[in-house]
mmCIF file of C-alpha atoms and ligand atoms in Angstrom:
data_model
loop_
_atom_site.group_PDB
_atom_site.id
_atom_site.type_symbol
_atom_site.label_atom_id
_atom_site.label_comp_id
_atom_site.label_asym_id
_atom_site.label_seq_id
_atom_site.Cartn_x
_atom_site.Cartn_y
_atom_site.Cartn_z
ATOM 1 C CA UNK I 121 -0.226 21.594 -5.020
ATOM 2 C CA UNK I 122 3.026 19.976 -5.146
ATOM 3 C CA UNK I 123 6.447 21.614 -4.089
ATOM 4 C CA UNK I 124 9.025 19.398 -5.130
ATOM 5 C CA UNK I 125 8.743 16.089 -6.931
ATOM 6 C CA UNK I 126 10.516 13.024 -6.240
ATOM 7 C CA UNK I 127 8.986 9.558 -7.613
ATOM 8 C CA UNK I 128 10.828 6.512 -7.023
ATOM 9 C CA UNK I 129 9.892 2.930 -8.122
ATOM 10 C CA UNK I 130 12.394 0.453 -8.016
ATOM 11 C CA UNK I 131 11.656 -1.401 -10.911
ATOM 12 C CA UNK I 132 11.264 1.727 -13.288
ATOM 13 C CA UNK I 133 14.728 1.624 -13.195
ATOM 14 C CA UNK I 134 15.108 -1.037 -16.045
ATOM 15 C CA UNK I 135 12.602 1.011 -18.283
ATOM 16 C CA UNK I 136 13.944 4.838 -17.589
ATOM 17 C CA UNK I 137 17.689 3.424 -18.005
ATOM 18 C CA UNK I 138 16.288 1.861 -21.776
ATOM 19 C CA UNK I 139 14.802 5.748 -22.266
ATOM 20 C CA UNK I 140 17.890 6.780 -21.154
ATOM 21 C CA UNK I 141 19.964 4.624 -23.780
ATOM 22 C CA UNK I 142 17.504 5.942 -26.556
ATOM 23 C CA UNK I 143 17.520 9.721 -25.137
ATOM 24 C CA UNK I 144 20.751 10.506 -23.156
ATOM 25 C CA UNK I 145 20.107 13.780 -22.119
ATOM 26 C CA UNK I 146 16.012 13.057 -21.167
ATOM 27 C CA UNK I 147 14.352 14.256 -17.939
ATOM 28 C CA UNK I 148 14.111 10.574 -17.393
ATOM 29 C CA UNK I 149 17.911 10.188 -16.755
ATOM 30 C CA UNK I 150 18.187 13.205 -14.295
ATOM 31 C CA UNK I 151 14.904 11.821 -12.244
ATOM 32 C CA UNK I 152 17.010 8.321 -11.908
ATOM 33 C CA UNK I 153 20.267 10.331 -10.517
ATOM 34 C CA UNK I 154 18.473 12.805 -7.910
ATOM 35 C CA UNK I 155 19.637 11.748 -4.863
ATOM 36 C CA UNK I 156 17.340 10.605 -2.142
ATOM 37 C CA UNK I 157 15.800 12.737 0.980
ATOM 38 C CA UNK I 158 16.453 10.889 3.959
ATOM 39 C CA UNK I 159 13.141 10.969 4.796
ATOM 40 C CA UNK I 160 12.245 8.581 2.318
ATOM 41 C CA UNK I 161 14.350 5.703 3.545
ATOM 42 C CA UNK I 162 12.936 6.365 7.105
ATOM 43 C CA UNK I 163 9.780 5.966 5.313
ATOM 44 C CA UNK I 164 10.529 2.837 3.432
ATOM 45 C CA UNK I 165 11.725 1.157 6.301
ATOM 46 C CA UNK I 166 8.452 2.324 8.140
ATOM 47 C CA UNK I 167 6.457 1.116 5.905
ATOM 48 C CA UNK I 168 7.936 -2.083 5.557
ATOM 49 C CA UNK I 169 7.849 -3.113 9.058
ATOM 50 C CA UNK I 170 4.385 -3.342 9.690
ATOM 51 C CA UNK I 171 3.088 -5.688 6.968
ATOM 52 C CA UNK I 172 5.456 -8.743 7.752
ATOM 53 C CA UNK I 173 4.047 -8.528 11.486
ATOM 54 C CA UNK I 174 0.133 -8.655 10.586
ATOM 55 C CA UNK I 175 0.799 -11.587 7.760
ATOM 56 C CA UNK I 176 3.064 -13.513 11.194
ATOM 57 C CA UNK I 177 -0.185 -12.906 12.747
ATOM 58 C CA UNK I 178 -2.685 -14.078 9.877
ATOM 59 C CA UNK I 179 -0.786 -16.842 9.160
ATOM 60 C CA UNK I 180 -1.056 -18.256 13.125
ATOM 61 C CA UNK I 181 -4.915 -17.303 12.871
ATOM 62 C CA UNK I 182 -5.382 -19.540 9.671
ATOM 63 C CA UNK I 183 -3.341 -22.555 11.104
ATOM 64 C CA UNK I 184 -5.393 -22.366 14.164
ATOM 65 C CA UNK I 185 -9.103 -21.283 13.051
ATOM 66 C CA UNK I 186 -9.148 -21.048 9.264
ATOM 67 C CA UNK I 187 -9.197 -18.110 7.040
ATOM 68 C CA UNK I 188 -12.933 -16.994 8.010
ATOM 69 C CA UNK I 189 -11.789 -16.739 11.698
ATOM 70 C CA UNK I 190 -8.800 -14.802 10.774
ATOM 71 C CA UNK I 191 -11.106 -12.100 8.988
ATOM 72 C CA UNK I 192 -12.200 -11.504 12.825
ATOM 73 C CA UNK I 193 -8.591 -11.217 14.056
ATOM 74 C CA UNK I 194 -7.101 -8.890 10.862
ATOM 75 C CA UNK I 195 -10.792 -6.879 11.305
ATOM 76 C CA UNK I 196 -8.924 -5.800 15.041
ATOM 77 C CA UNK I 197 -5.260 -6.332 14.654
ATOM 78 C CA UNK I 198 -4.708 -4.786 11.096
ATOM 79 C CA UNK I 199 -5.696 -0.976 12.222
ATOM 80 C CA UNK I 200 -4.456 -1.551 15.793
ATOM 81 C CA UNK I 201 -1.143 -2.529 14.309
ATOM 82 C CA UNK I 202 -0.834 0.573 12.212
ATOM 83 C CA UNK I 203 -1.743 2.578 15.020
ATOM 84 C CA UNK I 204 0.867 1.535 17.290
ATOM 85 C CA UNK I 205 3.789 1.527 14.288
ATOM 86 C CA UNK I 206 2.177 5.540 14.011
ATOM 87 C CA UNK I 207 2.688 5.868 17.867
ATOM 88 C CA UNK I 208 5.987 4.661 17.798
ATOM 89 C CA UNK I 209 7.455 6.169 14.458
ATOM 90 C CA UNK I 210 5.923 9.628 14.340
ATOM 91 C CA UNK I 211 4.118 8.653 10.738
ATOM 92 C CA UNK I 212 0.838 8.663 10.464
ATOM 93 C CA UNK I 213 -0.105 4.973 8.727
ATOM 94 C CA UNK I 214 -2.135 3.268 7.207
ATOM 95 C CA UNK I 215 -3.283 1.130 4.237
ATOM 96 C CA UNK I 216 -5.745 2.144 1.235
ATOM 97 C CA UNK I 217 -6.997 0.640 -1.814
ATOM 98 C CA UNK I 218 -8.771 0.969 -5.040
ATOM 99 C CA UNK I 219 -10.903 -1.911 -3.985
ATOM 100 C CA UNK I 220 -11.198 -1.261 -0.396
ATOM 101 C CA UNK I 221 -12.453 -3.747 2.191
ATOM 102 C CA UNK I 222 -12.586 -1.681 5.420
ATOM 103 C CA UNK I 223 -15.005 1.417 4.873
ATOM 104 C CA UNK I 224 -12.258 3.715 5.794
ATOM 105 C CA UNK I 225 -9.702 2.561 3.825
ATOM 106 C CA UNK I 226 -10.617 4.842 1.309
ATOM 107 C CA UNK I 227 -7.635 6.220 -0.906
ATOM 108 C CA UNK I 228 -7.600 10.458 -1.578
ATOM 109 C CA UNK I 229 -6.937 12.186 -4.350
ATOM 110 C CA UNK I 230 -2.962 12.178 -3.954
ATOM 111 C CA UNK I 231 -3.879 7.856 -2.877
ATOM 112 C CA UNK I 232 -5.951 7.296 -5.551
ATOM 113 C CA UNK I 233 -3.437 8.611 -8.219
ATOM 114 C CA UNK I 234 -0.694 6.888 -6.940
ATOM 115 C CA UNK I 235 -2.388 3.235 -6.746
ATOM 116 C CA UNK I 236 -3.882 4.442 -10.529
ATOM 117 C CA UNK I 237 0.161 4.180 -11.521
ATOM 118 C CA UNK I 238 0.965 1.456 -9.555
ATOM 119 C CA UNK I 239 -2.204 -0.882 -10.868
ATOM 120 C CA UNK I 240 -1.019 0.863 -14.508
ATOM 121 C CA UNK I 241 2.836 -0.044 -14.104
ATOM 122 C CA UNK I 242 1.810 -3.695 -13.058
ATOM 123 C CA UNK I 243 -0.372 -4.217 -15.545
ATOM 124 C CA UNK I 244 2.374 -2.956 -17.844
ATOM 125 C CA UNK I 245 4.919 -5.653 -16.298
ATOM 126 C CA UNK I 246 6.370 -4.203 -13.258
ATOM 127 C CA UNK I 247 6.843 -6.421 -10.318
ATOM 128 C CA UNK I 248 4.436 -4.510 -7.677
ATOM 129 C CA UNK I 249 6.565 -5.176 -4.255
ATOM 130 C CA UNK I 250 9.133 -2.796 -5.869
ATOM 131 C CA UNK I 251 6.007 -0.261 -6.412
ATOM 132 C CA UNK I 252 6.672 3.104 -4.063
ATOM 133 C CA UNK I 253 6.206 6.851 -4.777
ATOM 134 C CA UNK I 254 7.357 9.605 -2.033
ATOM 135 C CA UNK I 255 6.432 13.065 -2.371
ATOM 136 C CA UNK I 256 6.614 16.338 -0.337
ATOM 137 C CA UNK I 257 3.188 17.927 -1.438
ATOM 138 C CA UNK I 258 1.573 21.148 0.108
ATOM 139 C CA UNK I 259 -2.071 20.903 1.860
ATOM 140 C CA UNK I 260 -3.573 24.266 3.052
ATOM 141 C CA UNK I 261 -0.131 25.654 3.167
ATOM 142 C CA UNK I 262 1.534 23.092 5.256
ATOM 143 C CA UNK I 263 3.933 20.735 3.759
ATOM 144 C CA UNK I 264 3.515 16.964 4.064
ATOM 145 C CA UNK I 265 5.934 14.180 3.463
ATOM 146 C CA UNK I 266 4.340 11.405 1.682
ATOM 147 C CA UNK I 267 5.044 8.278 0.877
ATOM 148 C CA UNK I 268 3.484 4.966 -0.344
ATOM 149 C CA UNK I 269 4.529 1.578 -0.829
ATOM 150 C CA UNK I 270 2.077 -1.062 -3.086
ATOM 151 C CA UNK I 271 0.648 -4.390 -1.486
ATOM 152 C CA UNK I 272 1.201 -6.903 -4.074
ATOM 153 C CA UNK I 273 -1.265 -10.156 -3.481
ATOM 154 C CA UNK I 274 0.871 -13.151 -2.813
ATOM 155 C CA UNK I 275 -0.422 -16.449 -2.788
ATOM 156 C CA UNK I 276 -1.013 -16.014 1.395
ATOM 157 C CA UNK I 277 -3.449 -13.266 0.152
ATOM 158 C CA UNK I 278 -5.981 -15.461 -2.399
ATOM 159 C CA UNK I 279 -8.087 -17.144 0.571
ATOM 160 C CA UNK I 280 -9.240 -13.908 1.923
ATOM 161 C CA UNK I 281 -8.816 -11.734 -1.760
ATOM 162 C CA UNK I 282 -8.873 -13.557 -4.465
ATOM 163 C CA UNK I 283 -11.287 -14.819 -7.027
ATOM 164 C CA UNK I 284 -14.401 -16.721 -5.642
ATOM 165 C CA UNK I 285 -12.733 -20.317 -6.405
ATOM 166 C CA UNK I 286 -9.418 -19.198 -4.275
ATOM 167 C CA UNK I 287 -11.729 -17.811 -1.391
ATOM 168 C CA UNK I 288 -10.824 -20.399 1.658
ATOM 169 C CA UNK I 289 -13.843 -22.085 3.483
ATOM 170 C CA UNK I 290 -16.904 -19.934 4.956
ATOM 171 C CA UNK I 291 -14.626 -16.530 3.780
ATOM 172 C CA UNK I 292 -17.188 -15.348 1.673
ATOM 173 C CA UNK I 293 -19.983 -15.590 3.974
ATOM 174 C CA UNK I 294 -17.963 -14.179 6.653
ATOM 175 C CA UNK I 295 -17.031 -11.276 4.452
ATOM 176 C CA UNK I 296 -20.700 -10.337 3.786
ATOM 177 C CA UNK I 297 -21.344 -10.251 6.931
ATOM 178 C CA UNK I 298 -18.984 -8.264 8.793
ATOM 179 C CA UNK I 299 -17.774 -6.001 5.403
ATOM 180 C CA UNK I 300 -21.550 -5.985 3.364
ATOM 181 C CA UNK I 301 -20.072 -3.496 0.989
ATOM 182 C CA UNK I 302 -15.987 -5.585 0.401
ATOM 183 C CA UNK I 303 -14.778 -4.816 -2.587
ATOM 184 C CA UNK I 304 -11.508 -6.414 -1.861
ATOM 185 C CA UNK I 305 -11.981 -9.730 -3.413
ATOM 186 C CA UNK I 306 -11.322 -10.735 -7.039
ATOM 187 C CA UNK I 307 -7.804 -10.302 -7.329
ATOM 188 C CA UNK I 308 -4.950 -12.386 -9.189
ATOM 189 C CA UNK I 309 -1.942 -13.214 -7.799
ATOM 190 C CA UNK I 310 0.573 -10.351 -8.261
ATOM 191 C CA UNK I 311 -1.739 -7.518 -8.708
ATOM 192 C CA UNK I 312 -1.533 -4.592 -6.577
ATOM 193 C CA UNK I 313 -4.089 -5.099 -3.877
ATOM 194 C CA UNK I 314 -3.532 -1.920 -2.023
ATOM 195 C CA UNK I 315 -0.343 -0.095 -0.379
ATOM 196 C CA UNK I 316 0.695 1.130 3.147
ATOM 197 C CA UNK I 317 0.392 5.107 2.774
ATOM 198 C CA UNK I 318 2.534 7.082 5.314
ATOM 199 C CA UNK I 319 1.992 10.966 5.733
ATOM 200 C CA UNK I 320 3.796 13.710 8.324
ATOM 201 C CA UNK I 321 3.979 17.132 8.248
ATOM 202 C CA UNK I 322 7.451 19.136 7.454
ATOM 203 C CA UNK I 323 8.777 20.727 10.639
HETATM 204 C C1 HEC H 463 -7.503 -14.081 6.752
HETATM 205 C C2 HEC H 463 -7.946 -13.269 5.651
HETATM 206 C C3 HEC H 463 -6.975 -12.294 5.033
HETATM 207 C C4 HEC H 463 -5.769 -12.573 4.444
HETATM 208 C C5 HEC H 463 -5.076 -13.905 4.350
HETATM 209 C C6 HEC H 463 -5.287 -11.325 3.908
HETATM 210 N N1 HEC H 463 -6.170 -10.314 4.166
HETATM 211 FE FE1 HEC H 463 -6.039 -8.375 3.589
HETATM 212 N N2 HEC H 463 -7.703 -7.932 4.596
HETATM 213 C C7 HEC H 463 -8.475 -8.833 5.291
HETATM 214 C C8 HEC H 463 -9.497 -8.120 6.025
HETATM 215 C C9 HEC H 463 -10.545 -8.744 6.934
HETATM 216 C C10 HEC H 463 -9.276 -6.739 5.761
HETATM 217 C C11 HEC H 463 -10.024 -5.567 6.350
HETATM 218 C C12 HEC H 463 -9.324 -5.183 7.645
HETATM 219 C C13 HEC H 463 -9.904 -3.980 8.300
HETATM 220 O O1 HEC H 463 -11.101 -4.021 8.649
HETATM 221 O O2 HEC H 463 -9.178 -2.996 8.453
HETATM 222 C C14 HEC H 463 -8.139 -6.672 4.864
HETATM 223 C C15 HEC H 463 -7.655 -5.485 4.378
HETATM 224 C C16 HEC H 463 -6.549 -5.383 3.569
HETATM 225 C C17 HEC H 463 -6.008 -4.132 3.083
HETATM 226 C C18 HEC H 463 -6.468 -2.730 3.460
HETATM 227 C C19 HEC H 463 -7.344 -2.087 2.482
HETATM 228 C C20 HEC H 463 -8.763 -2.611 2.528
HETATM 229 O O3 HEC H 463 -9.172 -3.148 1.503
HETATM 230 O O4 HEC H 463 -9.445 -2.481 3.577
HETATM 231 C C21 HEC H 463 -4.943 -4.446 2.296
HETATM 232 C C22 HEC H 463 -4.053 -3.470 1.542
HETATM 233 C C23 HEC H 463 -4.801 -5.885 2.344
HETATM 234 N N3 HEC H 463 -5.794 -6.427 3.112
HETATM 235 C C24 HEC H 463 -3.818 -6.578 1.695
HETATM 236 C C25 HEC H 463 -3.562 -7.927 1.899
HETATM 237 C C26 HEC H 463 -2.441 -8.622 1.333
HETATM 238 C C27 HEC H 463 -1.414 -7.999 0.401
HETATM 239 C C28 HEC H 463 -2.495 -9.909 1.787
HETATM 240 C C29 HEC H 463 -1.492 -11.034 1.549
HETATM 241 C C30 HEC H 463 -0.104 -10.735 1.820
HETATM 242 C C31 HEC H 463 -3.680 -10.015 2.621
HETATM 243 N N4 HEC H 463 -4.301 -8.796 2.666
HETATM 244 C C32 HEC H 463 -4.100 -11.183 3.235
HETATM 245 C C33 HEC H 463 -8.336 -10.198 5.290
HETATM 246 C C34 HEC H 463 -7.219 -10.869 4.849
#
């Protein structure tokens, strides 16, 4: 059940100012001018922290072992990372998607519907790093501060998610084995391959 509604994607911007040109007075236009919570920067910045570190990590992994090794080290480091940054923040965090690789990185229903726009407003043209949506929703009568941020796949990401000829050497055999039911492979470069999700209650 939502309480209030605040959706924010960057690059909506372009598209609700050319709704706003065609329909001054449009809900559109008033969305666009609400002013921010400061929660939601908090969360941006959150959010944003934590990938940058695991790639710095991935990236050392590849040039040292190759991309199949790395699955090993982002199998460990990728949850242990958003642990800590939920230790250290106060956010609970983590990262979901549609085509989930880790068992429990299974989106819910608020998740799914959000990466359901995101994949739509890519797909429609929007650049996905500028993909977010914050929310204060209510769960069994306690508020909760939400807010997501999408994963766009960069070339970095291909080795380990793309389409079998992008896979790097021995990832697919790798992936079977330690993830038998991945579905996180297949993607193209630029589509949304998942997003961090951050979550804490309202005092
Ligand atoms: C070295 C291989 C490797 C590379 C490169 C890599 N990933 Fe992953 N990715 C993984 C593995 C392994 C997991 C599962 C980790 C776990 O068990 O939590 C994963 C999980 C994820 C998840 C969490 C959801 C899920 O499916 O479990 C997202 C989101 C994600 N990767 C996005 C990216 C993006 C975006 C990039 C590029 C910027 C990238 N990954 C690059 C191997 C890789």
């Amino acid at each position: 059940m939502k309480k209030s509604t605040l959706l924010l994607a960057a690059s909506l911007l372009p598209l609700l100012s050319a709704c706003n040109s065609i329909a001054p007075n449009s809900a559109a236009a008033s969305v666009a001018t609400t002013p921010e919570a400061a929660w939601v920067g908090e969360a941006r910045q959150v959010a944003g922290s934590v990938p940058p570190k695991l790639m710095a990590v991935l990236k050392t992994e590849m040039q040292q072992g190759g991309p199949a090794h790395a699955i090993g080290v982002c199998q460990v480091v990728a949850p242990n990372m958003a642990q800590a940054a939920s230790q250290a923040t106060g956010w609970q965090i983590r990262r979901v998607s549609l085509g989930n690789r880790n068992p429990k990185a299974v989106p819910d229903s608020w998740e799914r519907q959000t990466l359901e726009t995101f994949e739509r407003q890519q797909a429609a043209g929007a650049d996905a790093s500028k993909l977010e949506r914050a929310e204060v929703v209510t769960e069994n009568g306690q508020q909760v501060k939400r807010y997501m941020r999408a994963l766009p796949v960069q070339e970095a990401c291909l080795q380990c998610h793309g389409t079998a000829d992008k896979l790097g050497p021995g990832v697919a055999a790798r992936l079977s084995e330690r993830y038998p039911h991945d579905k996180g492979t297949g993607y193209l470069l630029g589509q949304v391959r998942g997003a961090m999700t951050l979550r804490q209650n309202v005092q």
